[in-house]
mmCIF file of C-alpha atoms in Angstrom:
data_model
loop_
_atom_site.group_PDB
_atom_site.id
_atom_site.type_symbol
_atom_site.label_atom_id
_atom_site.label_comp_id
_atom_site.label_asym_id
_atom_site.label_seq_id
_atom_site.Cartn_x
_atom_site.Cartn_y
_atom_site.Cartn_z
ATOM 1 C CA MET A 1 -0.192 0.103 -0.077
ATOM 2 C CA GLU A 2 0.988 3.663 -0.789
ATOM 3 C CA ILE A 3 1.680 6.809 1.047
ATOM 4 C CA PRO A 4 0.603 9.971 -1.169
ATOM 5 C CA ALA A 5 1.972 13.474 -0.853
ATOM 6 C CA GLY A 6 0.548 16.258 0.938
ATOM 7 C CA ILE A 7 0.516 15.026 4.317
ATOM 8 C CA ALA A 8 3.846 14.895 6.546
ATOM 9 C CA HIS A 9 5.399 15.166 2.818
ATOM 10 C CA THR A 10 4.766 11.749 1.447
ATOM 11 C CA ARG A 11 2.824 10.159 4.080
ATOM 12 C CA ARG A 12 -1.012 9.278 4.310
ATOM 13 C CA HIS A 13 -3.608 10.733 6.366
ATOM 14 C CA PHE A 14 -5.354 7.785 8.141
ATOM 15 C CA LEU A 15 -9.109 8.380 8.144
ATOM 16 C CA GLY A 16 -10.254 5.305 10.362
ATOM 17 C CA THR A 17 -11.710 2.001 9.705
ATOM 18 C CA THR A 18 -15.570 2.363 9.229
ATOM 19 C CA ALA A 19 -17.122 3.214 6.186
ATOM 20 C CA ALA A 20 -20.392 3.576 4.510
ATOM 21 C CA ALA A 21 -22.340 0.892 2.407
ATOM 22 C CA ALA A 22 -20.678 -0.553 -0.673
ATOM 23 C CA VAL A 23 -20.863 1.243 -3.921
ATOM 24 C CA ALA A 24 -19.306 -0.351 -6.919
ATOM 25 C CA ALA A 25 -19.389 -0.141 -11.009
ATOM 26 C CA GLN A 26 -21.476 -2.212 -13.090
ATOM 27 C CA LEU A 27 -19.535 -4.385 -15.768
ATOM 28 C CA GLY A 28 -21.131 -3.017 -19.001
ATOM 29 C CA MET A 29 -18.896 -0.648 -20.971
ATOM 30 C CA PRO A 30 -20.818 2.547 -22.185
ATOM 31 C CA GLY A 31 -20.640 4.174 -25.642
ATOM 32 C CA GLU A 32 -17.705 6.316 -26.479
ATOM 33 C CA ALA A 33 -19.505 9.617 -25.601
ATOM 34 C CA GLN A 34 -20.700 8.706 -22.385
ATOM 35 C CA ALA A 35 -17.136 7.447 -21.314
ATOM 36 C CA GLN A 36 -15.939 10.863 -22.168
ATOM 37 C CA SER A 37 -18.652 12.836 -20.240
ATOM 38 C CA ASP A 38 -19.936 10.733 -17.611
ATOM 39 C CA MET A 39 -18.141 8.852 -15.047
ATOM 40 C CA GLY A 40 -21.225 7.731 -13.252
ATOM 41 C CA LYS A 41 -20.921 5.222 -10.464
ATOM 42 C CA PRO A 42 -24.064 3.004 -10.462
ATOM 43 C CA VAL A 43 -24.918 1.549 -7.137
ATOM 44 C CA VAL A 44 -24.978 -2.457 -6.741
ATOM 45 C CA PRO A 45 -26.156 -4.451 -3.930
ATOM 46 C CA PRO A 46 -23.724 -4.886 -0.970
ATOM 47 C CA GLY A 47 -22.991 -8.587 -1.903
ATOM 48 C CA ALA A 48 -22.048 -7.978 -5.454
ATOM 49 C CA ASN A 49 -18.291 -8.720 -6.518
ATOM 50 C CA PRO A 50 -17.705 -6.986 -9.478
ATOM 51 C CA GLY A 51 -15.322 -9.261 -11.853
ATOM 52 C CA ALA A 52 -15.596 -12.432 -9.724
ATOM 53 C CA ASP A 53 -16.696 -14.488 -12.619
ATOM 54 C CA ALA A 54 -14.108 -12.979 -15.241
ATOM 55 C CA SER A 55 -10.968 -14.655 -16.321
ATOM 56 C CA PHE A 56 -7.838 -13.919 -17.998
ATOM 57 C CA GLY A 57 -6.519 -15.882 -20.938
ATOM 58 C CA PRO A 58 -2.988 -17.448 -20.707
ATOM 59 C CA VAL A 59 -0.145 -15.739 -18.927
ATOM 60 C CA LYS A 60 2.705 -15.263 -21.353
ATOM 61 C CA GLN A 61 6.400 -14.804 -20.522
ATOM 62 C CA ILE A 62 8.930 -12.545 -21.765
ATOM 63 C CA ASN A 63 12.492 -11.529 -20.920
ATOM 64 C CA ALA A 64 12.834 -7.687 -20.046
ATOM 65 C CA GLY A 65 15.669 -6.303 -18.125
ATOM 66 C CA ASP A 66 16.581 -8.161 -14.975
ATOM 67 C CA LEU A 67 13.385 -10.263 -15.142
ATOM 68 C CA ASP A 68 11.420 -12.998 -17.012
ATOM 69 C CA VAL A 69 8.079 -11.016 -16.827
ATOM 70 C CA GLY A 70 4.889 -13.000 -16.589
ATOM 71 C CA TYR A 71 2.177 -10.851 -18.094
ATOM 72 C CA VAL A 72 -1.382 -11.031 -19.669
ATOM 73 C CA GLU A 73 -2.537 -9.582 -22.945
ATOM 74 C CA ALA A 74 -5.752 -8.654 -24.586
ATOM 75 C CA GLY A 75 -7.089 -6.768 -27.384
ATOM 76 C CA PRO A 76 -5.779 -6.020 -30.870
ATOM 77 C CA ALA A 77 -2.021 -6.200 -31.363
ATOM 78 C CA ASN A 78 -2.182 -2.661 -33.136
ATOM 79 C CA GLY A 79 -4.403 -0.994 -30.529
ATOM 80 C CA ARG A 80 -3.386 1.893 -28.547
ATOM 81 C CA PRO A 81 -1.542 0.344 -25.552
ATOM 82 C CA VAL A 82 -2.691 0.534 -21.950
ATOM 83 C CA ILE A 83 -0.166 -1.094 -19.328
ATOM 84 C CA LEU A 84 -2.133 -1.790 -15.680
ATOM 85 C CA LEU A 85 -0.006 -1.969 -12.951
ATOM 86 C CA HIS A 86 -1.015 -3.933 -9.613
ATOM 87 C CA GLY A 87 -0.334 -3.243 -5.894
ATOM 88 C CA TRP A 88 0.380 -5.122 -2.745
ATOM 89 C CA PRO A 89 -0.921 -7.440 -1.748
ATOM 90 C CA TYR A 90 -2.447 -7.836 -4.668
ATOM 91 C CA ASP A 91 -1.865 -9.095 -8.384
ATOM 92 C CA ILE A 92 -2.947 -8.930 -12.037
ATOM 93 C CA HIS A 93 -6.476 -9.832 -11.022
ATOM 94 C CA SER A 94 -7.208 -6.391 -9.852
ATOM 95 C CA TYR A 95 -7.779 -5.702 -13.601
ATOM 96 C CA VAL A 96 -9.709 -8.924 -14.528
ATOM 97 C CA ALA A 97 -12.698 -6.997 -15.342
ATOM 98 C CA VAL A 98 -11.186 -3.816 -16.514
ATOM 99 C CA THR A 99 -9.280 -5.737 -19.292
ATOM 100 C CA PRO A 100 -12.184 -7.090 -21.432
ATOM 101 C CA LEU A 101 -13.769 -3.837 -21.160
ATOM 102 C CA LEU A 102 -10.721 -1.852 -22.677
ATOM 103 C CA ALA A 103 -9.654 -4.539 -25.242
ATOM 104 C CA ALA A 104 -13.547 -4.092 -26.368
ATOM 105 C CA LYS A 105 -12.611 -0.527 -26.890
ATOM 106 C CA GLY A 106 -9.764 -1.358 -29.230
ATOM 107 C CA TYR A 107 -7.106 -0.996 -26.667
ATOM 108 C CA ARG A 108 -4.071 -3.289 -26.378
ATOM 109 C CA VAL A 109 -4.017 -3.991 -22.732
ATOM 110 C CA VAL A 110 -1.218 -5.376 -21.014
ATOM 111 C CA VAL A 111 -1.111 -6.443 -16.968
ATOM 112 C CA PRO A 112 2.120 -7.774 -15.773
ATOM 113 C CA TYR A 113 2.851 -9.241 -12.637
ATOM 114 C CA LEU A 114 5.520 -6.867 -10.706
ATOM 115 C CA ARG A 115 8.768 -8.626 -9.673
ATOM 116 C CA GLY A 116 8.177 -10.761 -6.657
ATOM 117 C CA HIS A 117 4.741 -11.695 -7.810
ATOM 118 C CA GLY A 118 2.972 -14.451 -9.890
ATOM 119 C CA THR A 119 5.158 -16.074 -12.670
ATOM 120 C CA THR A 120 7.363 -13.129 -12.989
ATOM 121 C CA ARG A 121 11.044 -14.470 -12.309
ATOM 122 C CA PHE A 122 14.702 -12.654 -11.817
ATOM 123 C CA LEU A 123 16.811 -14.005 -14.740
ATOM 124 C CA SER A 124 19.906 -14.619 -12.673
ATOM 125 C CA SER A 125 20.241 -15.731 -8.939
ATOM 126 C CA LYS A 126 22.879 -13.102 -8.598
ATOM 127 C CA THR A 127 20.639 -10.206 -9.224
ATOM 128 C CA PRO A 128 19.750 -8.524 -5.642
ATOM 129 C CA ARG A 129 16.047 -8.484 -4.947
ATOM 130 C CA ASN A 130 15.905 -4.933 -4.722
ATOM 131 C CA ALA A 131 12.548 -3.356 -4.177
ATOM 132 C CA GLN A 132 13.079 0.312 -4.321
ATOM 133 C CA GLN A 133 10.954 2.374 -6.499
ATOM 134 C CA SER A 134 13.248 3.042 -9.318
ATOM 135 C CA ALA A 135 13.690 -0.762 -9.820
ATOM 136 C CA PHE A 136 9.875 -1.146 -10.452
ATOM 137 C CA ALA A 137 9.728 1.744 -13.020
ATOM 138 C CA LEU A 138 12.594 0.520 -14.898
ATOM 139 C CA ASP A 139 11.050 -3.110 -15.210
ATOM 140 C CA VAL A 140 8.222 -1.409 -16.783
ATOM 141 C CA ILE A 141 10.428 0.567 -19.089
ATOM 142 C CA ALA A 142 12.444 -2.912 -20.137
ATOM 143 C CA LEU A 143 9.113 -4.663 -20.443
ATOM 144 C CA MET A 144 7.797 -1.877 -22.895
ATOM 145 C CA ASP A 145 10.774 -2.141 -24.783
ATOM 146 C CA ALA A 146 10.637 -5.907 -25.036
ATOM 147 C CA LEU A 147 6.992 -5.694 -26.140
ATOM 148 C CA LYS A 148 8.118 -2.909 -28.493
ATOM 149 C CA ILE A 149 5.712 -0.252 -27.051
ATOM 150 C CA ASP A 150 7.238 3.110 -27.489
ATOM 151 C CA ARG A 151 4.368 4.926 -25.757
ATOM 152 C CA ALA A 152 1.459 3.746 -23.500
ATOM 153 C CA ILE A 153 -1.355 4.918 -21.126
ATOM 154 C CA LEU A 154 -0.062 3.670 -17.654
ATOM 155 C CA ALA A 155 -2.811 2.854 -14.883
ATOM 156 C CA GLY A 156 -2.218 1.640 -11.492
ATOM 157 C CA TYR A 157 -2.952 2.066 -7.785
ATOM 158 C CA ASP A 158 -0.797 1.294 -4.611
ATOM 159 C CA TRP A 159 2.869 0.113 -5.880
ATOM 160 C CA GLY A 160 1.443 0.226 -9.371
ATOM 161 C CA ALA A 161 0.454 3.915 -9.156
ATOM 162 C CA ARG A 162 3.889 5.053 -7.567
ATOM 163 C CA THR A 163 5.786 3.052 -10.711
ATOM 164 C CA ALA A 164 3.518 4.936 -13.238
ATOM 165 C CA ASP A 165 3.987 8.267 -11.525
ATOM 166 C CA ILE A 166 7.812 7.790 -11.862
ATOM 167 C CA ILE A 167 7.617 6.871 -15.410
ATOM 168 C CA ALA A 168 5.105 9.681 -16.198
ATOM 169 C CA ALA A 169 7.608 12.347 -14.115
ATOM 170 C CA LEU A 170 11.004 10.993 -15.468
ATOM 171 C CA TRP A 171 10.110 9.521 -18.822
ATOM 172 C CA PRO A 172 7.018 11.378 -20.234
ATOM 173 C CA GLU A 173 7.994 10.522 -23.688
ATOM 174 C CA ARG A 174 6.855 6.643 -22.779
ATOM 175 C CA CYS A 175 3.525 7.807 -20.981
ATOM 176 C CA LYS A 176 0.717 9.196 -23.180
ATOM 177 C CA ALA A 177 -1.711 9.540 -20.272
ATOM 178 C CA LEU A 178 -1.879 8.531 -16.720
ATOM 179 C CA ILE A 179 -4.102 7.330 -14.165
ATOM 180 C CA SER A 180 -2.909 7.244 -10.766
ATOM 181 C CA VAL A 181 -5.029 6.005 -7.854
ATOM 182 C CA THR A 182 -4.366 8.217 -4.764
ATOM 183 C CA GLY A 183 -2.637 10.891 -6.511
ATOM 184 C CA TYR A 184 1.156 11.448 -6.126
ATOM 185 C CA LEU A 185 2.904 8.365 -4.586
ATOM 186 C CA ILE A 186 6.675 9.129 -5.524
ATOM 187 C CA VAL A 187 8.881 8.593 -2.240
ATOM 188 C CA ASN A 188 11.148 10.877 -0.631
ATOM 189 C CA VAL A 189 12.830 8.569 1.747
ATOM 190 C CA GLU A 190 14.164 11.388 3.812
ATOM 191 C CA ALA A 191 10.872 12.639 4.405
ATOM 192 C CA ASN A 192 9.284 9.538 4.649
ATOM 193 C CA LYS A 193 11.188 9.256 8.234
ATOM 194 C CA LEU A 194 9.184 11.978 9.796
ATOM 195 C CA PRO A 195 6.338 10.795 12.101
ATOM 196 C CA THR A 196 2.419 10.989 11.534
ATOM 197 C CA PRO A 197 -0.109 11.219 14.097
ATOM 198 C CA PRO A 198 -0.489 7.811 15.707
ATOM 199 C CA LYS A 199 -3.779 6.770 14.373
ATOM 200 C CA SER A 200 -1.831 6.872 10.955
ATOM 201 C CA GLU A 201 1.050 5.105 12.205
ATOM 202 C CA TRP A 202 -1.009 2.189 13.901
ATOM 203 C CA ALA A 203 -2.571 1.798 10.493
ATOM 204 C CA TRP A 204 0.730 0.990 8.911
ATOM 205 C CA TRP A 205 1.256 -1.728 11.538
ATOM 206 C CA TYR A 206 2.651 -4.284 8.947
ATOM 207 C CA GLN A 207 5.495 -1.725 8.001
ATOM 208 C CA TYR A 208 7.040 -1.911 11.160
ATOM 209 C CA TYR A 209 6.384 -5.512 11.581
ATOM 210 C CA PHE A 210 8.263 -6.058 8.246
ATOM 211 C CA ALA A 211 11.007 -3.860 9.675
ATOM 212 C CA THR A 212 11.792 -6.847 12.301
ATOM 213 C CA GLU A 213 12.799 -10.624 11.756
ATOM 214 C CA ARG A 214 9.869 -11.776 13.293
ATOM 215 C CA GLY A 215 7.968 -9.944 10.786
ATOM 216 C CA VAL A 216 9.892 -11.813 7.943
ATOM 217 C CA LEU A 217 9.223 -15.126 9.349
ATOM 218 C CA GLY A 218 5.416 -13.767 9.771
ATOM 219 C CA LEU A 219 5.301 -13.030 6.306
ATOM 220 C CA LYS A 220 6.695 -16.323 5.257
ATOM 221 C CA GLU A 221 4.396 -18.591 7.370
ATOM 222 C CA TYR A 222 1.167 -16.295 7.153
ATOM 223 C CA ARG A 223 1.451 -14.516 3.839
ATOM 224 C CA HIS A 224 -1.998 -15.537 2.793
ATOM 225 C CA ASP A 225 -3.825 -14.781 6.237
ATOM 226 C CA LEU A 226 -1.708 -11.430 6.493
ATOM 227 C CA ALA A 227 -2.947 -10.350 2.898
ATOM 228 C CA LYS A 228 -6.613 -10.922 3.658
ATOM 229 C CA LEU A 229 -6.392 -8.976 6.846
ATOM 230 C CA VAL A 230 -5.132 -6.136 4.804
ATOM 231 C CA TRP A 231 -7.577 -6.500 1.934
ATOM 232 C CA LYS A 232 -10.363 -6.532 4.508
ATOM 233 C CA PHE A 233 -8.950 -3.018 6.183
ATOM 234 C CA ASN A 234 -8.204 -1.537 2.902
ATOM 235 C CA SER A 235 -11.620 -2.157 1.286
ATOM 236 C CA PRO A 236 -14.271 -2.283 4.334
ATOM 237 C CA THR A 237 -17.367 -2.132 1.829
ATOM 238 C CA TRP A 238 -15.681 -4.938 -0.631
ATOM 239 C CA ASN A 239 -17.335 -8.090 -0.078
ATOM 240 C CA PHE A 240 -15.030 -10.312 -1.949
ATOM 241 C CA ASP A 241 -15.388 -13.993 -1.662
ATOM 242 C CA GLU A 242 -12.726 -16.566 -0.972
ATOM 243 C CA ALA A 243 -12.160 -17.819 -4.481
ATOM 244 C CA THR A 244 -11.367 -14.104 -5.474
ATOM 245 C CA PHE A 245 -9.030 -13.913 -2.800
ATOM 246 C CA ASP A 246 -7.396 -17.251 -3.307
ATOM 247 C CA ARG A 247 -6.910 -16.479 -6.849
ATOM 248 C CA THR A 248 -4.847 -13.531 -6.192
ATOM 249 C CA ALA A 249 -3.129 -15.296 -3.071
ATOM 250 C CA ALA A 250 -1.743 -17.881 -5.653
ATOM 251 C CA ALA A 251 0.762 -15.122 -6.898
ATOM 252 C CA PHE A 252 2.315 -14.728 -3.336
ATOM 253 C CA ASN A 253 3.821 -18.213 -3.791
ATOM 254 C CA ASN A 254 6.498 -16.403 -5.892
ATOM 255 C CA PRO A 255 9.931 -17.579 -4.536
ATOM 256 C CA ASP A 256 11.044 -13.798 -4.157
ATOM 257 C CA TYR A 257 7.705 -12.725 -2.877
ATOM 258 C CA VAL A 258 8.822 -12.408 0.661
ATOM 259 C CA SER A 259 12.011 -10.690 -0.068
ATOM 260 C CA ILE A 260 10.587 -7.963 -2.489
ATOM 261 C CA VAL A 261 7.965 -7.093 -0.023
ATOM 262 C CA ILE A 262 10.334 -6.721 3.072
ATOM 263 C CA GLU A 263 12.682 -4.815 0.960
ATOM 264 C CA ASN A 264 10.130 -2.498 -0.115
ATOM 265 C CA TYR A 265 8.992 -1.454 3.094
ATOM 266 C CA ARG A 266 12.359 -1.338 4.866
ATOM 267 C CA TRP A 267 13.769 0.774 1.849
ATOM 268 C CA ARG A 268 10.932 3.213 2.160
ATOM 269 C CA LEU A 269 11.565 3.542 5.940
ATOM 270 C CA GLY A 270 15.408 4.182 5.158
ATOM 271 C CA LEU A 271 16.385 0.802 6.630
ATOM 272 C CA THR A 272 17.950 -0.331 3.689
ATOM 273 C CA LYS A 273 20.045 1.507 1.161
ATOM 274 C CA GLY A 274 19.225 1.080 -2.455
ATOM 275 C CA GLU A 275 21.744 0.260 -5.321
ATOM 276 C CA PRO A 276 24.111 2.481 -6.560
ATOM 277 C CA ARG A 277 22.847 2.189 -10.114
ATOM 278 C CA TYR A 278 19.526 3.713 -9.230
ATOM 279 C CA GLU A 279 21.121 6.670 -7.115
ATOM 280 C CA ALA A 280 20.862 9.367 -9.841
ATOM 281 C CA ILE A 281 17.113 8.373 -10.476
ATOM 282 C CA GLU A 282 16.416 8.459 -6.700
ATOM 283 C CA LYS A 283 17.998 11.826 -6.329
ATOM 284 C CA ARG A 284 15.669 13.097 -9.226
ATOM 285 C CA LEU A 285 12.729 11.557 -7.695
ATOM 286 C CA ALA A 286 13.715 12.751 -3.837
ATOM 287 C CA ALA A 287 13.040 16.465 -5.593
ATOM 288 C CA ALA A 288 9.282 15.423 -6.116
ATOM 289 C CA PRO A 289 9.310 16.148 -9.914
ATOM 290 C CA VAL A 290 5.992 17.458 -11.127
ATOM 291 C CA ILE A 291 4.206 15.311 -13.538
ATOM 292 C CA LYS A 292 3.093 16.909 -16.917
ATOM 293 C CA VAL A 293 1.227 14.388 -18.816
ATOM 294 C CA PRO A 294 -2.609 14.289 -18.836
ATOM 295 C CA THR A 295 -3.826 12.486 -15.627
ATOM 296 C CA ILE A 296 -7.033 11.240 -13.945
ATOM 297 C CA GLY A 297 -6.536 11.053 -10.177
ATOM 298 C CA ILE A 298 -8.741 8.499 -8.423
ATOM 299 C CA ASP A 299 -9.568 8.102 -4.854
ATOM 300 C CA GLY A 300 -11.478 5.451 -3.019
ATOM 301 C CA GLU A 301 -13.995 7.100 -0.487
ATOM 302 C CA HIS A 302 -13.709 4.237 1.575
ATOM 303 C CA ASP A 303 -10.016 3.473 1.353
ATOM 304 C CA PRO A 304 -8.612 4.297 4.902
ATOM 305 C CA PHE A 305 -5.472 5.690 3.240
ATOM 306 C CA THR A 306 -7.140 8.298 1.019
ATOM 307 C CA PRO A 307 -6.174 11.765 2.185
ATOM 308 C CA PRO A 308 -8.907 14.312 2.706
ATOM 309 C CA GLY A 309 -9.422 17.403 0.779
ATOM 310 C CA ASN A 310 -10.932 15.436 -2.551
ATOM 311 C CA GLY A 311 -7.450 15.540 -4.216
ATOM 312 C CA SER A 312 -6.327 18.782 -3.022
ATOM 313 C CA ALA A 313 -3.369 17.285 -1.048
ATOM 314 C CA TYR A 314 -1.444 16.203 -4.291
ATOM 315 C CA ARG A 315 -3.108 18.591 -6.847
ATOM 316 C CA LYS A 316 -0.195 20.809 -7.406
ATOM 317 C CA LYS A 317 2.034 17.831 -8.433
ATOM 318 C CA PHE A 318 0.122 17.389 -11.531
ATOM 319 C CA ALA A 319 0.877 20.286 -14.131
ATOM 320 C CA GLY A 320 -0.599 18.899 -17.245
ATOM 321 C CA LYS A 321 -4.471 18.429 -18.170
ATOM 322 C CA TYR A 322 -6.119 17.035 -15.003
ATOM 323 C CA ALA A 323 -9.202 15.614 -13.663
ATOM 324 C CA HIS A 324 -10.063 14.063 -10.219
ATOM 325 C CA GLN A 325 -12.632 11.318 -9.151
ATOM 326 C CA THR A 326 -13.560 10.092 -5.962
ATOM 327 C CA LEU A 327 -15.367 6.510 -6.418
ATOM 328 C CA GLN A 328 -17.476 4.935 -3.545
ATOM 329 C CA VAL A 329 -14.927 1.991 -3.088
ATOM 330 C CA GLY A 330 -11.913 1.101 -1.210
ATOM 331 C CA HIS A 331 -8.253 0.781 -1.938
ATOM 332 C CA ASN A 332 -8.454 -1.778 -4.644
ATOM 333 C CA VAL A 333 -10.311 0.428 -7.032
ATOM 334 C CA PRO A 334 -10.063 -1.474 -10.555
ATOM 335 C CA GLN A 335 -11.520 -4.507 -9.075
ATOM 336 C CA GLU A 336 -13.868 -2.816 -6.916
ATOM 337 C CA ALA A 337 -15.079 -0.608 -9.590
ATOM 338 C CA PRO A 338 -13.928 -1.814 -12.948
ATOM 339 C CA GLN A 339 -16.257 0.038 -15.249
ATOM 340 C CA ALA A 340 -15.551 3.106 -13.632
ATOM 341 C CA PHE A 341 -11.730 2.405 -13.707
ATOM 342 C CA ALA A 342 -11.997 1.406 -17.631
ATOM 343 C CA GLU A 343 -14.080 4.576 -18.484
ATOM 344 C CA ALA A 344 -11.308 6.758 -16.739
ATOM 345 C CA VAL A 345 -8.936 5.243 -19.083
ATOM 346 C CA VAL A 346 -10.790 5.891 -22.332
ATOM 347 C CA GLU A 347 -11.487 9.560 -20.900
ATOM 348 C CA VAL A 348 -7.850 10.158 -20.147
ATOM 349 C CA ASP A 349 -6.763 9.045 -23.807
ATOM 350 C CA GLY A 350 -8.963 11.645 -24.891
ATOM 351 C CA PHE A 351 -7.316 14.512 -23.080
#
């Protein structure tokens, strides 16, 4: 999970665990004109689980940078590319209902497993299991190169939003437009060392748990139970079923999963050092570069990590054409509101 800019530098403001009734998007994709102008969020019954019956085609593999990347692809090969990036503790199935909606609109949709997840593997046992923010961004750039994608719409939440933000900020020529859930998530490690109010720190219990060797052992032994607990906290109005969770939890059996998760959170707290090869990029990111590509920022109203102010906390970090939405869902926005998320991709493509 991610910390947006605007409160204690890059930390999130904790809003508490209670939330209102569930609201999610229906699965049918509206016409083009409606997608451009009406980002409606129709109410569905509290027990509904959008995308629960959807499935992907076969997972493909391709060598890209340090990785053998597992990914799914849909839509015409010559369609406008869209790359959808998942977060933690989630996987590509956050986009299982979004993908066919965009493919039906003619987009070439690519959904990769991030390093440490699913079928993505390191090509060499000697490569450090680095999980600093630069590494993820360069993974996606390498994947684009391997797939011969010069420029794509990038959309993500949580770890995926941070990765998309970085590419949009530092390599705008590779990013046609951006969907960023919870706004601006680029990390400044020094600023991230500052404390936040106790309720906010309490919400990040697992971050401090992972800073201990007990946390490492706990993640190894209880990775599924821990992830399910985080899902329930993150999305208090999302009534996901066991099959939906289990489908994603299979991605946590990756041999590098524990190393990547632990390294990611320890690096963000300044407890581990990054690799020298990423130092120049991290210096640029520490300056909090403004994002100039067309962007739609999305917040989940019931996400306990959404900052207050309807996007105002990070508005100044987006200098291009910009729009903001607040959806009546929790943290896993694309899986909880697939239609609205897909519509946002179509809308930002028209900016």
